[in-house]
CSV table of C-alpha atoms in Angstrom, one decimal:
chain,number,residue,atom,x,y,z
A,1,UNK,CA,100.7,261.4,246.2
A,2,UNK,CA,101.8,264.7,248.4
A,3,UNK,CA,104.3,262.5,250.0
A,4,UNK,CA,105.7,261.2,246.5
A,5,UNK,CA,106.0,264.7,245.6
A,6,UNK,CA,107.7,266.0,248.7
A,7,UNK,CA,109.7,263.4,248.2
A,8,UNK,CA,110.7,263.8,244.5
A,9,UNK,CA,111.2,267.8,245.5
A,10,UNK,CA,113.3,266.8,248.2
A,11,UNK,CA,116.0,264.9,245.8
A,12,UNK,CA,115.6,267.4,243.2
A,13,UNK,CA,116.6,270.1,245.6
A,14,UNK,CA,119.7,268.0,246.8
A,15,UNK,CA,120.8,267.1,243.4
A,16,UNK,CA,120.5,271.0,242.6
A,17,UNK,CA,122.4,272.0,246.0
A,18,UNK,CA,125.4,269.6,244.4
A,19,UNK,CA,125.6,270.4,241.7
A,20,UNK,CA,126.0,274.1,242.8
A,21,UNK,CA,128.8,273.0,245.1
A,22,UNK,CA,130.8,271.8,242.5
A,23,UNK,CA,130.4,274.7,240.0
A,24,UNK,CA,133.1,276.7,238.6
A,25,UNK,CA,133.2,280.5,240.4
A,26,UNK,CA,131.6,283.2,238.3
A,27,UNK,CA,135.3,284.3,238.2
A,28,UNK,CA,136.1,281.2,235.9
A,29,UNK,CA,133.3,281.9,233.9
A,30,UNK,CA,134.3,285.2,233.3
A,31,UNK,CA,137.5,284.3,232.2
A,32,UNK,CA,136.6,281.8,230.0
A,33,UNK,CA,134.2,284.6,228.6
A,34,UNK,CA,137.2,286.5,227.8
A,35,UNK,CA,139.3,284.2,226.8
A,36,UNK,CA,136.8,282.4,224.1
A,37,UNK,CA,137.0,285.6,221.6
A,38,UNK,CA,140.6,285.6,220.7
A,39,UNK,CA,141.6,281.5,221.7
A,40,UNK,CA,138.4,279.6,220.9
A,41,UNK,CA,140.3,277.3,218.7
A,42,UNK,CA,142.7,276.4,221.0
A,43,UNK,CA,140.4,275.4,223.8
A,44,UNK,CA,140.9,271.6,224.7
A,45,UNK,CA,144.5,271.2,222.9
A,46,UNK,CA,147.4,270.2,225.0
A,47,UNK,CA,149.3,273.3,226.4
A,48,UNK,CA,152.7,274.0,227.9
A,49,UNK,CA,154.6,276.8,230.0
A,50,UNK,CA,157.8,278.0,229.6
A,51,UNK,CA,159.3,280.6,231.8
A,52,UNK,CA,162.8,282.3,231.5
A,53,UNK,CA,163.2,284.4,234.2
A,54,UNK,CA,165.7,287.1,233.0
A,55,UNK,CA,163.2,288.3,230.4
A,56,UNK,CA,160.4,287.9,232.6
A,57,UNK,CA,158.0,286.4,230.0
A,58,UNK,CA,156.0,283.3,230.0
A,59,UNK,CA,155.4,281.3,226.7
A,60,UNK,CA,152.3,279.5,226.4
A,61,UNK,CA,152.8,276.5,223.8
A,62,UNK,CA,149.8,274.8,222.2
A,63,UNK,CA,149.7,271.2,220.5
A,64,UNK,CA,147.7,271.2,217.4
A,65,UNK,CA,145.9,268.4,215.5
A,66,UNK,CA,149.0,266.9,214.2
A,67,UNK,CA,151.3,266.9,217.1
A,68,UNK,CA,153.6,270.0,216.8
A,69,UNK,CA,154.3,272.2,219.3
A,70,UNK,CA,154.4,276.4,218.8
A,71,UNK,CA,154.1,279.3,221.1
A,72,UNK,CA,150.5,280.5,221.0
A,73,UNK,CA,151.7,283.8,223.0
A,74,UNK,CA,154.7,285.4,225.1
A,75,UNK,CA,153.6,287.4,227.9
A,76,UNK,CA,155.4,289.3,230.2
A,77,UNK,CA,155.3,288.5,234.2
A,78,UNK,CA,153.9,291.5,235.8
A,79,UNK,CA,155.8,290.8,239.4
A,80,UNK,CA,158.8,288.5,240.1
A,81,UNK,CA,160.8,288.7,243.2
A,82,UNK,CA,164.6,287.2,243.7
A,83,UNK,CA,167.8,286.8,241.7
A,84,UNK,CA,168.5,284.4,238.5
A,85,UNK,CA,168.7,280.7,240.6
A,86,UNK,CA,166.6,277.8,242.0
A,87,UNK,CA,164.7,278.6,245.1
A,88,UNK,CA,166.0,276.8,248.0
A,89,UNK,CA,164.4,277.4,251.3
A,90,UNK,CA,160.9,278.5,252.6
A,91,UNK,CA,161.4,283.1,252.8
A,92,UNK,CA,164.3,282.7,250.5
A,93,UNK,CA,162.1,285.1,247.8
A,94,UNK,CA,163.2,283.2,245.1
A,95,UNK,CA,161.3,281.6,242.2
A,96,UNK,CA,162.2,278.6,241.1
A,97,UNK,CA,163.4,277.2,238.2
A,98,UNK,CA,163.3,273.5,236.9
A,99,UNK,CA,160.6,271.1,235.4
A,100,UNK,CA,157.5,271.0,236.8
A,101,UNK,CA,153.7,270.2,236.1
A,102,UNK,CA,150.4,271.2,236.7
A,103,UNK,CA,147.9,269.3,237.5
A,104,UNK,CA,143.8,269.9,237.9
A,105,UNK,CA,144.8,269.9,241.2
A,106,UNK,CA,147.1,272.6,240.7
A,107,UNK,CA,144.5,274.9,240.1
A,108,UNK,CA,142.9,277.4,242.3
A,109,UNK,CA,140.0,279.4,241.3
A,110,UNK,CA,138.8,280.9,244.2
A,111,UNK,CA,142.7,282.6,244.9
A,112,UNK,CA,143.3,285.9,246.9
A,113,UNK,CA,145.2,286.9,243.4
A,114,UNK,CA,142.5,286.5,241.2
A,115,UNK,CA,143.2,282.8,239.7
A,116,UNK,CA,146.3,281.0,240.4
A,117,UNK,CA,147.6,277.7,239.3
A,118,UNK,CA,150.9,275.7,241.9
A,119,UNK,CA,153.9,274.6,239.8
A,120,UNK,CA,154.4,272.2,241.6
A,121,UNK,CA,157.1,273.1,243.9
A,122,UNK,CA,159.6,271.6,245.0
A,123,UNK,CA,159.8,268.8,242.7
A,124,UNK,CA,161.6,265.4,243.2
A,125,UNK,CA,165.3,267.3,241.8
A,126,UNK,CA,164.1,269.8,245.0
A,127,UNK,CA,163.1,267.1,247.5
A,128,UNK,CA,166.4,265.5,247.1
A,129,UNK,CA,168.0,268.0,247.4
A,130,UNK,CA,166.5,269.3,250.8
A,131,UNK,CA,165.2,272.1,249.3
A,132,UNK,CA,162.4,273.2,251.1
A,133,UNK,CA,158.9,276.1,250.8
A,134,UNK,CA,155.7,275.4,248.8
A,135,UNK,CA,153.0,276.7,247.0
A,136,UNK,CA,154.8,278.6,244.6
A,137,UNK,CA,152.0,279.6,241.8
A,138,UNK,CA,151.4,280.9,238.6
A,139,UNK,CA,148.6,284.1,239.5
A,140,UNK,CA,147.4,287.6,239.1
A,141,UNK,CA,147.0,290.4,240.7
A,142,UNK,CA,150.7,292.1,239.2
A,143,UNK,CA,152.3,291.6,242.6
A,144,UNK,CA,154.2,288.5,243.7
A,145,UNK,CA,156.8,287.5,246.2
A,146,UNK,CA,158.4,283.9,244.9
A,147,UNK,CA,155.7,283.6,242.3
A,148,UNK,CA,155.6,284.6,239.2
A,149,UNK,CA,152.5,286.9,238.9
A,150,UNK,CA,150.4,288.4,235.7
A,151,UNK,CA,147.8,291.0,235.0
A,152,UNK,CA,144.2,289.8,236.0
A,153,UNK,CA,143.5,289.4,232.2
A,154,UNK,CA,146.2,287.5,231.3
A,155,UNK,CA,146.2,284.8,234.0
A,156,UNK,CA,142.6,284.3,232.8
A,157,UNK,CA,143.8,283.7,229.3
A,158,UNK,CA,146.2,281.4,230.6
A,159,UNK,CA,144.2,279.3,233.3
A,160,UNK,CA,141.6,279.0,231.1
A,161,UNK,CA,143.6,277.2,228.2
A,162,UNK,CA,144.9,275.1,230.9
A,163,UNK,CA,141.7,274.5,232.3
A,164,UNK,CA,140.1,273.6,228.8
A,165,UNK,CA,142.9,271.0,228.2
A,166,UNK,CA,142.5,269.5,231.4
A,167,UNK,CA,138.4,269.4,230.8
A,168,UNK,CA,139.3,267.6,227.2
A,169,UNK,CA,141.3,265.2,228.8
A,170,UNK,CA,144.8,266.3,229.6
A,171,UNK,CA,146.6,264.8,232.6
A,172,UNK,CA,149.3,267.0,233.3
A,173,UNK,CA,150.3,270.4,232.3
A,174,UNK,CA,154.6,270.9,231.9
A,175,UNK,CA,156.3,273.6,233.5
A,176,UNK,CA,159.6,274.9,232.1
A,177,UNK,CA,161.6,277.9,234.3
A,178,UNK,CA,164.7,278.6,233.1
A,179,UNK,CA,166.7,281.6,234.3
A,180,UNK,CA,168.0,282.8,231.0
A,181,UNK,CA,168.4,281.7,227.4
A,182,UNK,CA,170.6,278.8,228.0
A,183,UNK,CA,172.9,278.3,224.9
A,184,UNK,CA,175.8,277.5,224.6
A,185,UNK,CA,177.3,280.8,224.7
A,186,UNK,CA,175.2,282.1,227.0
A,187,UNK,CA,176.8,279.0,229.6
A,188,UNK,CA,180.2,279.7,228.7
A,189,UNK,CA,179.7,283.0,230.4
A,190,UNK,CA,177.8,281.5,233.1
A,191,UNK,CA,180.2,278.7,234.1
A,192,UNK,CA,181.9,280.5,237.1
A,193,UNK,CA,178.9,281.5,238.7
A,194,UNK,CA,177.8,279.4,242.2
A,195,UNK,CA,174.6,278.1,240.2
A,196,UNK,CA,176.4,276.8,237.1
A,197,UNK,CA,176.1,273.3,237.6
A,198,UNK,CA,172.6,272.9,238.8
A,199,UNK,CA,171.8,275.0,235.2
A,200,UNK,CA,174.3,272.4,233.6
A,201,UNK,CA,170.7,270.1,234.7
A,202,UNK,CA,168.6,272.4,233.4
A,203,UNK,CA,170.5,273.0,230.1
A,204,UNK,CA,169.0,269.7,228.1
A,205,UNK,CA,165.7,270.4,229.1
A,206,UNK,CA,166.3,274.1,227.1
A,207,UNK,CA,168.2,272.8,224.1
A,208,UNK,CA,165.3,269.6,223.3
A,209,UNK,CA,162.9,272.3,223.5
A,210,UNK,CA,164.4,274.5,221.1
A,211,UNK,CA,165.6,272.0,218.8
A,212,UNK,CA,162.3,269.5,218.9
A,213,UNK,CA,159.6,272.5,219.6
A,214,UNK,CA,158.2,270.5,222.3
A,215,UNK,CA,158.1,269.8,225.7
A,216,UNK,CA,161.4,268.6,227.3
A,217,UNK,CA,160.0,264.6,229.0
A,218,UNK,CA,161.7,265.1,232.0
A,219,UNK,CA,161.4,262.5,235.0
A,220,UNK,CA,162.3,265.7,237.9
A,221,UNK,CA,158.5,266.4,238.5
């Protein structure tokens, strides 16, 4: 019977010792503490990002019940390094713009800045294009060098409404970073600078969002 015991301790204690292991960080839980007050509602819906860099603000969208899109917040980016344009190389201080997604994957709860979640660069449009870096992310901690980063408290709002869809189901998180408002106006200006016709790319991912208030379904991931 003491060995039975010992025994059954002895797998109780393992299952214990795993299932610590793959516990969210108190950090998480904090957040998610924070968060719950003011977003509760929204935990579990589908979310996107969309970035335009010249206004340094990120819009977090939210699905609801019925299948429309609409911006849940705006927040501004607290650090951003680099000119309007794609990123190119690894040191280049840029961040980048394009269509991207997050994954669970993507997220990093244990990061130097706070919480942080990869975008997902360089995408397939960046692959093929030779452009080269990594591990561009979405963090706190104000400061940022090729990253777009956000006060402690709002990247907890943000990672945890990603992290609540991904829990309820959600494969993939999209990522929109667009340099500027890109109308039609706005391009005819634009149109002798050196970046005008990779934005040319980027422009029908900007106008189906604005026109369908949803997430452009692009393939450059």
């Amino acid at each position: 019977m003491n060995k039975l015991l010992l025994s059954l301790s002895l797998i109780f204690a393992m299952q214990l010792t795993t299932s610590e292991a793959y516990a969210e960080p108190p950090r998480v839980r904090t957040a998610r503490h924070h968060a719950f007050r003011d977003f509760r509602e929204h935990f579990g819906k589908p979310v996107f990002i969309r970035i335009i860099k010249e206004e340094r603000v990120l819009e977090l969208w939210v699905q609801d019940k019925d299948g429309e899109w609409e911006i849940l917040t705006t927040y501004d980016i607290a650090g951003m390094s680099g000119d309007l344009g794609p990123k190119t190389k690894q040191g280049d201080r840029q961040a980048p713009e394009g269509f991207y997604r997050l994954t669970r994957r993507s997220l990093n709860p244990r990061s130097q800045y706070h919480l942080g979640m990869n975008v997902g660069y360089p995408n397939r449009y960046d692959r093929a294009h030779r452009r080269t870096g990594g591990l561009i992310m979405i963090h706190g901690s104000n400061v940022s060098i090729g990253c777009f980063a956000m006060t402690d408290r709002k990247i907890e709002e943000i990672y945890t409404l990603v992290n609540e869809a991904f829990k309820a189901g959600v494969q993939d998180v999209p990522v929109q970073i667009y340099p500027f408002r890109m109308t039609e106006s706005r391009m005819r200006k634009e149109r002798n600078n050196k970046h005008f016709s990779f934005w040319q790319h980027l422009q029908p991912g900007y106008l189906y969002t604005e026109d369908k208030d949803a997430p452009y379904p692009s393939n450059d991931c």
